[in-house]
Amino acid sequence: MRVVLTVMVGAMALAGCSENSPIAAQPRSLDFFKANTAVRKKVIAACKAAQGTHAYQPEEECGTAQIADQQVARENYARERTGGK
């Protein structure tokens, strides 16, 4: 009985590792969001719309996009204050 159970558990574990099983996408980086304004704004909007639900973006991407937005805003402000240098 114990051997049969072990074999069944092993078979179920392998079945979950097939080539067709979805692989979770890696969250995009801070640099990606800083370089891609349209994507950054879209993710931030989707995150705000999905607040309080289990929809759309992983929490990590929401935070990364917001941090990138703040950094870009600070860099732009500093650039304006120094005359574009």
Coordinates of C-alpha atoms in Angstrom, one line a residue:
M1 CA 0.0 0.0 0.0
R2 CA 2.8 2.4 0.9
V3 CA 4.6 1.8 -2.4
V4 CA 1.5 2.4 -4.4
L5 CA 0.8 5.6 -2.6
T6 CA 4.4 6.8 -3.2
V7 CA 4.2 5.9 -6.9
M8 CA 0.9 7.8 -7.2
V9 CA 2.2 10.9 -5.5
G10 CA 5.4 10.8 -7.7
A11 CA 3.3 10.5 -10.9
M12 CA 1.1 13.4 -9.9
A13 CA 4.1 15.6 -9.2
L14 CA 5.6 14.7 -12.6
A15 CA 2.3 15.4 -14.3
G16 CA 2.5 19.0 -13.0
C17 CA 5.9 19.4 -14.7
S18 CA 4.9 18.8 -18.3
E19 CA 6.1 21.0 -21.1
N20 CA 2.7 22.5 -21.5
S21 CA 2.4 23.7 -17.9
P22 CA 2.3 27.5 -17.7
I23 CA 5.4 29.2 -16.2
A24 CA 4.9 32.3 -14.2
A25 CA 6.3 35.3 -15.9
Q26 CA 9.1 37.1 -14.1
P27 CA 8.2 40.5 -12.9
R28 CA 9.7 43.3 -15.0
S29 CA 12.6 45.3 -13.7
L30 CA 12.8 48.9 -12.4
D31 CA 15.0 49.7 -15.5
F32 CA 12.3 48.3 -17.8
F33 CA 9.6 50.4 -16.3
K34 CA 11.8 53.5 -16.3
A35 CA 12.5 53.0 -20.0
N36 CA 9.0 52.2 -21.1
T37 CA 6.7 55.0 -20.0
A38 CA 3.5 53.7 -21.8
V39 CA 3.8 50.3 -20.1
R40 CA 4.6 51.9 -16.8
K41 CA 1.5 54.1 -16.9
K42 CA -0.7 51.2 -18.0
V43 CA 0.5 48.9 -15.2
I44 CA 0.0 51.7 -12.6
A45 CA -3.5 52.3 -13.9
A46 CA -4.3 48.6 -13.9
C47 CA -2.9 48.2 -10.3
K48 CA -5.0 51.1 -9.1
A49 CA -8.1 49.7 -10.8
A50 CA -7.5 46.3 -9.3
Q51 CA -6.8 47.5 -5.7
G52 CA -8.7 45.3 -3.2
T53 CA -9.2 42.5 -5.7
H54 CA -7.1 39.6 -7.0
A55 CA -6.9 40.9 -10.5
Y56 CA -4.2 41.6 -13.1
Q57 CA -0.7 42.5 -11.9
P58 CA 1.4 40.8 -9.2
E59 CA 1.9 43.1 -6.3
E60 CA 5.7 43.3 -7.0
E61 CA 5.1 44.7 -10.5
C62 CA 2.7 47.4 -9.1
G63 CA 5.4 48.5 -6.6
T64 CA 8.2 48.4 -9.1
A65 CA 6.2 50.5 -11.7
Q66 CA 5.3 53.0 -9.0
I67 CA 8.9 53.3 -7.8
A68 CA 10.1 53.7 -11.4
D69 CA 7.5 56.5 -12.0
Q70 CA 8.6 58.3 -8.9
Q71 CA 12.3 58.0 -9.9
V72 CA 11.6 59.3 -13.4
A73 CA 9.6 62.2 -12.0
R74 CA 12.5 63.1 -9.7
E75 CA 15.0 62.8 -12.5
N76 CA 12.9 65.0 -14.8
Y77 CA 12.5 67.6 -12.0
A78 CA 16.2 67.7 -11.3
R79 CA 16.9 68.0 -15.0
E80 CA 14.5 71.0 -15.3
R81 CA 16.0 72.7 -12.2
T82 CA 19.5 72.4 -13.5
G83 CA 18.6 73.6 -17.0
G84 CA 18.7 70.2 -18.7
K85 CA 22.2 69.2 -17.7

